[in-house]
PDB file of C-alpha atoms in Angstrom:
ATOM      1  CA  UNK A 177     -18.457  10.691  46.106  1.00 38.00           C
ATOM      2  CA  UNK A 178     -15.788  10.268  43.471  1.00 37.00           C
ATOM      3  CA  UNK A 179     -18.288   9.113  40.820  1.00 34.00           C
ATOM      4  CA  UNK A 180     -20.344  12.218  41.543  1.00 30.00           C
ATOM      5  CA  UNK A 181     -17.310  14.462  41.104  1.00 34.00           C
ATOM      6  CA  UNK A 182     -16.227  12.642  37.983  1.00 37.00           C
ATOM      7  CA  UNK A 183     -19.658  13.260  36.493  1.00 35.00           C
ATOM      8  CA  UNK A 184     -19.306  17.008  37.021  1.00 29.00           C
ATOM      9  CA  UNK A 185     -15.753  16.983  35.694  1.00 35.00           C
ATOM     10  CA  UNK A 186     -16.831  15.144  32.570  1.00 34.00           C
ATOM     11  CA  UNK A 187     -19.513  17.764  31.931  1.00 28.00           C
ATOM     12  CA  UNK A 188     -16.963  20.521  32.364  1.00 35.00           C
ATOM     13  CA  UNK A 189     -14.522  18.901  29.990  1.00 36.00           C
ATOM     14  CA  UNK A 190     -17.012  17.725  27.376  1.00 32.00           C
ATOM     15  CA  UNK A 191     -16.769  21.147  25.776  1.00 27.00           C
ATOM     16  CA  UNK A 192     -13.039  20.596  25.213  1.00 35.00           C
ATOM     17  CA  UNK A 193     -11.276  17.392  24.255  1.00 37.00           C
ATOM     18  CA  UNK A 194     -12.596  14.613  26.505  1.00 34.00           C
ATOM     19  CA  UNK A 195     -14.331  11.948  24.415  1.00 27.00           C
ATOM     20  CA  UNK A 196     -17.129   9.589  25.402  1.00 31.00           C
ATOM     21  CA  UNK A 197     -14.814   6.612  25.700  1.00 32.00           C
ATOM     22  CA  UNK A 198     -12.653   8.400  28.241  1.00 32.00           C
ATOM     23  CA  UNK A 199     -15.732   9.429  30.209  1.00 32.00           C
ATOM     24  CA  UNK A 200     -16.940   5.834  30.377  1.00 33.00           C
ATOM     25  CA  UNK A 201     -13.483   4.655  31.417  1.00 32.00           C
ATOM     26  CA  UNK A 202     -13.396   7.324  34.115  1.00 34.00           C
ATOM     27  CA  UNK A 203     -16.526   6.007  35.792  1.00 36.00           C
ATOM     28  CA  UNK A 204     -15.304   2.404  35.780  1.00 37.00           C
ATOM     29  CA  UNK A 205     -11.647   2.998  36.638  1.00 38.00           C
ATOM     30  CA  UNK A 206     -11.057   6.427  38.200  1.00 45.00           C
ATOM     31  CA  UNK A 207      -7.276   6.618  37.567  1.00 43.00           C
ATOM     32  CA  UNK A 208      -7.891   6.051  33.845  1.00 52.00           C
ATOM     33  CA  UNK A 209      -9.845   9.287  33.801  1.00 74.00           C
ATOM     34  CA  UNK A 210      -6.566  11.172  33.525  1.00 81.00           C
ATOM     35  CA  UNK A 211      -5.329   9.355  30.425  1.00 72.00           C
ATOM     36  CA  UNK A 212      -6.247  12.115  27.945  1.00 79.00           C
ATOM     37  CA  UNK A 213      -4.482  14.655  30.154  1.00 86.00           C
ATOM     38  CA  UNK A 214      -0.893  13.541  30.750  1.00 87.00           C
ATOM     39  CA  UNK A 215       1.465  14.874  33.390  1.00 86.00           C
ATOM     40  CA  UNK A 216       4.938  16.017  32.468  1.00 80.00           C
ATOM     41  CA  UNK A 217       7.865  14.261  34.111  1.00 80.00           C
ATOM     42  CA  UNK A 218      10.048  16.210  36.524  1.00 80.00           C
ATOM     43  CA  UNK A 219      12.197  17.229  33.560  1.00 79.00           C
ATOM     44  CA  UNK A 220       9.285  18.700  31.633  1.00 82.00           C
ATOM     45  CA  UNK A 221       7.245  20.612  34.203  1.00 86.00           C
ATOM     46  CA  UNK A 222       6.833  24.383  34.085  1.00 89.00           C
ATOM     47  CA  UNK A 223       9.234  26.652  35.953  1.00 91.00           C
ATOM     48  CA  UNK A 224       6.697  27.648  38.619  1.00 91.00           C
ATOM     49  CA  UNK A 225       6.050  24.026  39.563  1.00 89.00           C
ATOM     50  CA  UNK A 226       9.752  23.180  39.485  1.00 89.00           C
ATOM     51  CA  UNK A 227      10.576  26.028  41.876  1.00 90.00           C
ATOM     52  CA  UNK A 228       7.730  25.060  44.234  1.00 89.00           C
ATOM     53  CA  UNK A 229       8.912  21.443  44.337  1.00 88.00           C
ATOM     54  CA  UNK A 230      12.483  22.433  45.113  1.00 88.00           C
ATOM     55  CA  UNK A 231      11.338  24.870  47.817  1.00 88.00           C
ATOM     56  CA  UNK A 232       9.316  22.098  49.485  1.00 86.00           C
ATOM     57  CA  UNK A 233      12.428  19.942  49.767  1.00 80.00           C
ATOM     58  CA  UNK A 234      13.802  22.202  52.489  1.00 79.00           C
ATOM     59  CA  UNK A 235      11.079  21.006  54.897  1.00 71.00           C
ATOM     60  CA  UNK A 236      11.314  17.839  56.952  1.00 66.00           C
ATOM     61  CA  UNK A 237      10.746  14.585  55.086  1.00 65.00           C
ATOM     62  CA  UNK A 238       7.012  14.279  55.731  1.00 71.00           C
ATOM     63  CA  UNK A 239       6.216  17.946  55.130  1.00 81.00           C
ATOM     64  CA  UNK A 240       8.484  17.991  52.101  1.00 87.00           C
ATOM     65  CA  UNK A 241       6.550  15.118  50.566  1.00 89.00           C
ATOM     66  CA  UNK A 242       3.193  16.813  51.166  1.00 91.00           C
ATOM     67  CA  UNK A 243       4.584  20.044  49.740  1.00 92.00           C
ATOM     68  CA  UNK A 244       5.819  18.321  46.589  1.00 93.00           C
ATOM     69  CA  UNK A 245       2.444  16.644  46.096  1.00 94.00           C
ATOM     70  CA  UNK A 246       0.728  20.049  46.383  1.00 94.00           C
ATOM     71  CA  UNK A 247       3.219  21.647  44.006  1.00 94.00           C
ATOM     72  CA  UNK A 248       2.699  19.024  41.306  1.00 94.00           C
ATOM     73  CA  UNK A 249      -1.085  19.047  41.683  1.00 94.00           C
ATOM     74  CA  UNK A 250      -1.108  22.848  41.494  1.00 94.00           C
ATOM     75  CA  UNK A 251       0.911  22.673  38.292  1.00 93.00           C
ATOM     76  CA  UNK A 252      -1.486  20.089  36.882  1.00 94.00           C
ATOM     77  CA  UNK A 253      -4.638  22.115  37.551  1.00 92.00           C
ATOM     78  CA  UNK A 254      -2.982  25.210  36.101  1.00 92.00           C
ATOM     79  CA  UNK A 255      -2.472  23.258  32.906  1.00 91.00           C
ATOM     80  CA  UNK A 256      -5.918  21.596  32.935  1.00 91.00           C
ATOM     81  CA  UNK A 257      -8.090  24.260  34.540  1.00 89.00           C
ATOM     82  CA  UNK A 258     -11.335  22.299  34.496  1.00 86.00           C
ATOM     83  CA  UNK A 259      -9.842  20.216  37.324  1.00 89.00           C
ATOM     84  CA  UNK A 260      -9.159  23.233  39.549  1.00 89.00           C
ATOM     85  CA  UNK A 261     -12.431  22.929  41.569  1.00 89.00           C
ATOM     86  CA  UNK A 262     -11.372  19.454  42.686  1.00 88.00           C
ATOM     87  CA  UNK A 263      -7.843  20.327  43.738  1.00 90.00           C
ATOM     88  CA  UNK A 264      -8.610  19.805  47.438  1.00 90.00           C
ATOM     89  CA  UNK A 265     -11.057  16.928  47.112  1.00 90.00           C
ATOM     90  CA  UNK A 266      -9.599  13.823  48.847  1.00 90.00           C
ATOM     91  CA  UNK A 267     -11.074  11.357  46.334  1.00 89.00           C
ATOM     92  CA  UNK A 268      -9.812  13.289  43.340  1.00 90.00           C
ATOM     93  CA  UNK A 269      -6.356  13.687  44.897  1.00 92.00           C
ATOM     94  CA  UNK A 270      -6.199   9.979  45.715  1.00 91.00           C
ATOM     95  CA  UNK A 271      -7.053   9.092  42.112  1.00 91.00           C
ATOM     96  CA  UNK A 272      -4.485  11.600  40.821  1.00 93.00           C
ATOM     97  CA  UNK A 273      -1.771  10.146  43.054  1.00 92.00           C
ATOM     98  CA  UNK A 274      -2.682   6.596  42.035  1.00 89.00           C
ATOM     99  CA  UNK A 275      -2.351   7.588  38.406  1.00 88.00           C
ATOM    100  CA  UNK A 276       0.784   9.738  38.453  1.00 90.00           C
ATOM    101  CA  UNK A 277       2.728   9.115  41.679  1.00 89.00           C
ATOM    102  CA  UNK A 278       2.984   5.426  40.775  1.00 88.00           C
ATOM    103  CA  UNK A 279       4.103   6.108  37.200  1.00 85.00           C
ATOM    104  CA  UNK A 280       5.369   9.433  35.886  1.00 86.00           C
ATOM    105  CA  UNK A 281       6.557  10.729  39.259  1.00 88.00           C
ATOM    106  CA  UNK A 282       7.193   7.485  41.129  1.00 85.00           C
ATOM    107  CA  UNK A 283      10.670   8.623  42.124  1.00 83.00           C
ATOM    108  CA  UNK A 284       9.604  12.144  43.056  1.00 86.00           C
ATOM    109  CA  UNK A 285       6.327  11.404  44.869  1.00 89.00           C
ATOM    110  CA  UNK A 286       6.839   7.819  45.983  1.00 88.00           C
ATOM    111  CA  UNK A 287       7.325   9.230  49.461  1.00 89.00           C
ATOM    112  CA  UNK A 288       3.558   9.690  49.696  1.00 90.00           C
ATOM    113  CA  UNK A 289       3.119   5.920  49.779  1.00 90.00           C
ATOM    114  CA  UNK A 290       6.375   5.001  51.504  1.00 90.00           C
ATOM    115  CA  UNK A 291       6.609   7.326  54.522  1.00 88.00           C
ATOM    116  CA  UNK A 292       3.861   5.802  56.719  1.00 87.00           C
ATOM    117  CA  UNK A 293       5.018   2.246  55.972  1.00 90.00           C
ATOM    118  CA  UNK A 294       8.644   3.093  56.664  1.00 87.00           C
ATOM    119  CA  UNK A 295       7.660   4.728  59.948  1.00 88.00           C
ATOM    120  CA  UNK A 296       5.966   1.504  61.065  1.00 85.00           C
ATOM    121  CA  UNK A 297       9.054  -0.509  60.118  1.00 86.00           C
ATOM    122  CA  UNK A 298      11.366   1.852  61.982  1.00 85.00           C
ATOM    123  CA  UNK A 299       9.205   1.732  65.125  1.00 82.00           C
ATOM    124  CA  UNK A 300       9.385  -2.060  65.106  1.00 78.00           C
ATOM    125  CA  UNK A 301      13.155  -1.979  64.650  1.00 76.00           C
ATOM    126  CA  UNK A 302      13.628   0.506  67.486  1.00 75.00           C
ATOM    127  CA  UNK A 303      11.616  -1.743  69.782  1.00 70.00           C
ATOM    128  CA  UNK A 304      13.844  -4.667  68.795  1.00 67.00           C
ATOM    129  CA  UNK A 305      16.998  -2.721  69.616  1.00 62.00           C
ATOM    130  CA  UNK A 306      15.690  -2.105  73.127  1.00 54.00           C
ATOM    131  CA  UNK A 307      14.937  -5.768  73.797  1.00 56.00           C
ATOM    132  CA  UNK A 308      17.417  -7.930  75.700  1.00 53.00           C
ATOM    133  CA  UNK A 309      17.455 -10.711  73.119  1.00 54.00           C
ATOM    134  CA  UNK A 310      16.534 -10.080  69.489  1.00 55.00           C
ATOM    135  CA  UNK A 311      17.769 -13.416  68.138  1.00 58.00           C
ATOM    136  CA  UNK A 312      14.255 -14.810  68.047  1.00 63.00           C
ATOM    137  CA  UNK A 313      12.678 -11.872  66.238  1.00 77.00           C
ATOM    138  CA  UNK A 314      10.992 -12.803  62.931  1.00 86.00           C
ATOM    139  CA  UNK A 315      12.742 -12.011  59.653  1.00 91.00           C
ATOM    140  CA  UNK A 316      11.199 -11.213  56.277  1.00 95.00           C
ATOM    141  CA  UNK A 317      13.267 -12.908  53.561  1.00 96.00           C
ATOM    142  CA  UNK A 318      10.523 -13.142  50.951  1.00 96.00           C
ATOM    143  CA  UNK A 319       8.360 -14.870  53.500  1.00 95.00           C
ATOM    144  CA  UNK A 320       8.306 -14.594  57.294  1.00 95.00           C
ATOM    145  CA  UNK A 321      10.640 -16.782  59.296  1.00 91.00           C
ATOM    146  CA  UNK A 322       7.879 -17.551  61.827  1.00 88.00           C
ATOM    147  CA  UNK A 323       4.350 -16.564  62.792  1.00 84.00           C
ATOM    148  CA  UNK A 324       5.176 -14.296  65.723  1.00 86.00           C
ATOM    149  CA  UNK A 325       5.530 -11.134  63.653  1.00 87.00           C
ATOM    150  CA  UNK A 326       3.594  -8.098  64.828  1.00 86.00           C
ATOM    151  CA  UNK A 327       0.495  -7.432  62.729  1.00 89.00           C
ATOM    152  CA  UNK A 328       1.440  -3.817  61.994  1.00 89.00           C
ATOM    153  CA  UNK A 329       4.916  -4.833  60.826  1.00 89.00           C
ATOM    154  CA  UNK A 330       3.465  -7.572  58.623  1.00 91.00           C
ATOM    155  CA  UNK A 331       1.067  -5.036  57.099  1.00 92.00           C
ATOM    156  CA  UNK A 332       3.905  -2.562  56.487  1.00 92.00           C
ATOM    157  CA  UNK A 333       6.006  -5.129  54.612  1.00 94.00           C
ATOM    158  CA  UNK A 334       2.947  -6.251  52.646  1.00 94.00           C
ATOM    159  CA  UNK A 335       2.388  -2.634  51.624  1.00 93.00           C
ATOM    160  CA  UNK A 336       6.005  -2.049  50.647  1.00 94.00           C
ATOM    161  CA  UNK A 337       6.402  -5.184  48.513  1.00 95.00           C
ATOM    162  CA  UNK A 338       4.274  -4.151  45.518  1.00 94.00           C
ATOM    163  CA  UNK A 339       5.704  -0.627  45.592  1.00 92.00           C
ATOM    164  CA  UNK A 340       9.235  -1.984  45.287  1.00 92.00           C
ATOM    165  CA  UNK A 341       8.712  -5.158  43.292  1.00 93.00           C
ATOM    166  CA  UNK A 342       5.924  -4.027  40.968  1.00 89.00           C
ATOM    167  CA  UNK A 343       6.276  -0.253  40.646  1.00 87.00           C
ATOM    168  CA  UNK A 344      10.057  -0.052  40.904  1.00 85.00           C
ATOM    169  CA  UNK A 345       9.858   2.803  43.379  1.00 87.00           C
ATOM    170  CA  UNK A 346      13.396   3.719  44.530  1.00 85.00           C
ATOM    171  CA  UNK A 347      12.433   4.745  48.053  1.00 86.00           C
ATOM    172  CA  UNK A 348      10.795   1.338  48.536  1.00 91.00           C
ATOM    173  CA  UNK A 349      13.519  -0.660  46.794  1.00 90.00           C
ATOM    174  CA  UNK A 350      16.263   0.667  49.015  1.00 89.00           C
ATOM    175  CA  UNK A 351      14.414  -0.358  52.185  1.00 92.00           C
ATOM    176  CA  UNK A 352      14.763  -3.971  51.055  1.00 94.00           C
ATOM    177  CA  UNK A 353      18.150  -3.853  49.372  1.00 92.00           C
ATOM    178  CA  UNK A 354      20.068  -1.753  51.906  1.00 89.00           C
ATOM    179  CA  UNK A 355      18.944  -3.807  54.897  1.00 91.00           C
ATOM    180  CA  UNK A 356      19.732  -7.063  53.108  1.00 93.00           C
ATOM    181  CA  UNK A 357      23.161  -5.894  51.942  1.00 91.00           C
ATOM    182  CA  UNK A 358      24.025  -4.622  55.420  1.00 89.00           C
ATOM    183  CA  UNK A 359      22.998  -7.911  57.045  1.00 89.00           C
ATOM    184  CA  UNK A 360      25.058  -9.869  54.511  1.00 91.00           C
ATOM    185  CA  UNK A 361      28.145  -7.742  55.087  1.00 88.00           C
ATOM    186  CA  UNK A 362      28.034  -7.409  58.857  1.00 86.00           C
ATOM    187  CA  UNK A 363      26.310 -10.625  59.878  1.00 81.00           C
ATOM    188  CA  UNK A 364      24.088  -8.592  62.167  1.00 78.00           C
ATOM    189  CA  UNK A 365      20.415  -9.288  62.644  1.00 78.00           C
ATOM    190  CA  UNK A 366      18.035  -7.520  60.247  1.00 83.00           C
ATOM    191  CA  UNK A 367      14.243  -7.469  60.142  1.00 88.00           C
ATOM    192  CA  UNK A 368      14.476  -7.587  56.333  1.00 93.00           C
ATOM    193  CA  UNK A 369      17.031 -10.021  54.937  1.00 93.00           C
ATOM    194  CA  UNK A 370      15.984 -11.134  51.461  1.00 96.00           C
ATOM    195  CA  UNK A 371      16.853 -14.554  50.108  1.00 96.00           C
ATOM    196  CA  UNK A 372      19.116 -14.216  47.034  1.00 96.00           C
ATOM    197  CA  UNK A 373      16.387 -15.227  44.566  1.00 97.00           C
ATOM    198  CA  UNK A 374      14.010 -12.611  45.979  1.00 97.00           C
ATOM    199  CA  UNK A 375      16.773 -10.005  45.818  1.00 95.00           C
ATOM    200  CA  UNK A 376      17.491 -11.051  42.232  1.00 94.00           C
ATOM    201  CA  UNK A 377      13.860 -10.504  41.272  1.00 95.00           C
ATOM    202  CA  UNK A 378      13.873  -7.027  42.801  1.00 94.00           C
ATOM    203  CA  UNK A 379      17.140  -5.941  41.174  1.00 90.00           C
ATOM    204  CA  UNK A 380      16.178  -7.233  37.734  1.00 90.00           C
ATOM    205  CA  UNK A 381      12.729  -5.713  38.012  1.00 89.00           C
ATOM    206  CA  UNK A 382      14.300  -2.364  38.869  1.00 85.00           C
ATOM    207  CA  UNK A 383      16.471  -2.562  35.757  1.00 83.00           C
ATOM    208  CA  UNK A 384      13.463  -3.468  33.623  1.00 82.00           C
ATOM    209  CA  UNK A 385      11.339  -0.633  34.980  1.00 78.00           C
ATOM    210  CA  UNK A 386      14.072   2.004  34.792  1.00 73.00           C
ATOM    211  CA  UNK A 387      12.797   4.670  32.441  1.00 56.00           C
ATOM    212  CA  UNK A 388      14.939   7.745  31.702  1.00 54.00           C
ATOM    213  CA  UNK A 389      11.900   9.683  30.500  1.00 49.00           C
ATOM    214  CA  UNK A 390      10.505   9.362  34.025  1.00 48.00           C
ATOM    215  CA  UNK A 391      13.804  10.216  35.672  1.00 49.00           C
ATOM    216  CA  UNK A 392      13.984   6.724  37.189  1.00 48.00           C
ATOM    217  CA  UNK A 393      17.241   4.805  37.070  1.00 55.00           C
ATOM    218  CA  UNK A 394      18.497   1.492  38.493  1.00 54.00           C
ATOM    219  CA  UNK A 395      19.550   1.702  42.124  1.00 56.00           C
ATOM    220  CA  UNK A 396      23.129   1.328  43.295  1.00 54.00           C
ATOM    221  CA  UNK A 397      22.416  -2.345  43.974  1.00 53.00           C
ATOM    222  CA  UNK A 398      21.932  -3.086  40.275  1.00 57.00           C
ATOM    223  CA  UNK A 399      25.662  -2.796  39.544  1.00 64.00           C
ATOM    224  CA  UNK A 400      28.289  -5.525  39.975  1.00 65.00           C
ATOM    225  CA  UNK A 401      29.279  -4.515  43.506  1.00 67.00           C
ATOM    226  CA  UNK A 402      25.674  -4.193  44.589  1.00 70.00           C
ATOM    227  CA  UNK A 403      24.867  -7.616  43.173  1.00 75.00           C
ATOM    228  CA  UNK A 404      27.740  -9.109  45.157  1.00 83.00           C
ATOM    229  CA  UNK A 405      26.465  -7.496  48.356  1.00 88.00           C
ATOM    230  CA  UNK A 406      23.077  -9.101  47.756  1.00 92.00           C
ATOM    231  CA  UNK A 407      24.697 -12.498  47.017  1.00 93.00           C
ATOM    232  CA  UNK A 408      22.880 -12.832  43.729  1.00 92.00           C
ATOM    233  CA  UNK A 409      25.480 -15.305  42.473  1.00 91.00           C
ATOM    234  CA  UNK A 410      24.097 -17.803  44.977  1.00 94.00           C
ATOM    235  CA  UNK A 411      21.001 -18.285  42.808  1.00 95.00           C
ATOM    236  CA  UNK A 412      21.203 -21.517  40.813  1.00 96.00           C
ATOM    237  CA  UNK A 413      20.844 -21.392  36.998  1.00 95.00           C
ATOM    238  CA  UNK A 414      17.492 -23.175  37.199  1.00 96.00           C
ATOM    239  CA  UNK A 415      16.106 -20.788  39.791  1.00 97.00           C
ATOM    240  CA  UNK A 416      17.566 -17.814  37.935  1.00 96.00           C
ATOM    241  CA  UNK A 417      15.588 -18.837  34.852  1.00 97.00           C
ATOM    242  CA  UNK A 418      12.394 -18.958  36.922  1.00 97.00           C
ATOM    243  CA  UNK A 419      13.120 -15.567  38.438  1.00 97.00           C
ATOM    244  CA  UNK A 420      13.856 -13.915  35.100  1.00 96.00           C
ATOM    245  CA  UNK A 421      10.625 -15.284  33.620  1.00 96.00           C
ATOM    246  CA  UNK A 422       8.719 -13.804  36.564  1.00 96.00           C
ATOM    247  CA  UNK A 423      10.547 -10.490  36.154  1.00 94.00           C
ATOM    248  CA  UNK A 424       9.172 -10.137  32.628  1.00 92.00           C
ATOM    249  CA  UNK A 425       5.586 -10.594  33.793  1.00 93.00           C
ATOM    250  CA  UNK A 426       5.991  -8.789  37.124  1.00 93.00           C
ATOM    251  CA  UNK A 427       4.835 -11.916  38.973  1.00 96.00           C
ATOM    252  CA  UNK A 428       6.766 -11.379  42.192  1.00 96.00           C
ATOM    253  CA  UNK A 429       4.248 -13.411  44.161  1.00 96.00           C
ATOM    254  CA  UNK A 430       5.312 -16.622  42.418  1.00 97.00           C
ATOM    255  CA  UNK A 431       8.869 -16.010  43.627  1.00 97.00           C
ATOM    256  CA  UNK A 432       7.823 -15.156  47.167  1.00 97.00           C
ATOM    257  CA  UNK A 433       5.653 -18.263  47.317  1.00 96.00           C
ATOM    258  CA  UNK A 434       8.465 -20.581  46.228  1.00 97.00           C
ATOM    259  CA  UNK A 435      11.541 -19.075  47.873  1.00 97.00           C
ATOM    260  CA  UNK A 436      13.396 -21.160  50.465  1.00 95.00           C
ATOM    261  CA  UNK A 437      12.747 -20.665  54.194  1.00 94.00           C
ATOM    262  CA  UNK A 438      14.712 -17.832  55.790  1.00 91.00           C
TER     263      UNK A 438
END
């Protein structure tokens, strides 16, 4: 379906500025199709889009996210009108979100990817609070503490990890950092309680990915107090060197695979 739509879009745009190389790239890697047609960051969008985004924020979290996605897509097709016929096509929208919501607008539209995963996590945590004894519940510290974890919860964490560790998405990062910091400070049970080396990777990756032109900045846990709350000083110099090397390449999996048991 998407290849078919891309073919029509390429024909429509061939009269303007799309070159053959971009067309070929579009068929092989759909998100790359948008490369010749960049999206402005939140600080550079037109006034109509800006107002629509801010108006959407008054809705509840889920509706607000959908409204912001619509507002940004509407602004995009106003700027690149050949895309307008595909504004409501699910495949085109998915490719657009993959291209821009994970890069230029990862802070603004990260909710699109985060909300369903966070809902699964919160359901699991509510169920734990209603149990008589939660001491045996599995913990994610970079790996799972045991094999009894619910499949939906395991899938939710697996979905959140690359968003936080690879894309530096604030709404994903804080799910990991806030729960870990709270568990460290209060000593209370937490479903997510990162080992210090895993937390170090996340914090340093956030700092590396912070890009002012995208409106993305290090989270509160990247400062000295936040680092203390995550017990980052507990990481040995040797392990720190391994973590920092992985931060540069984005290889979070190597850290998760070699972290200590929970």
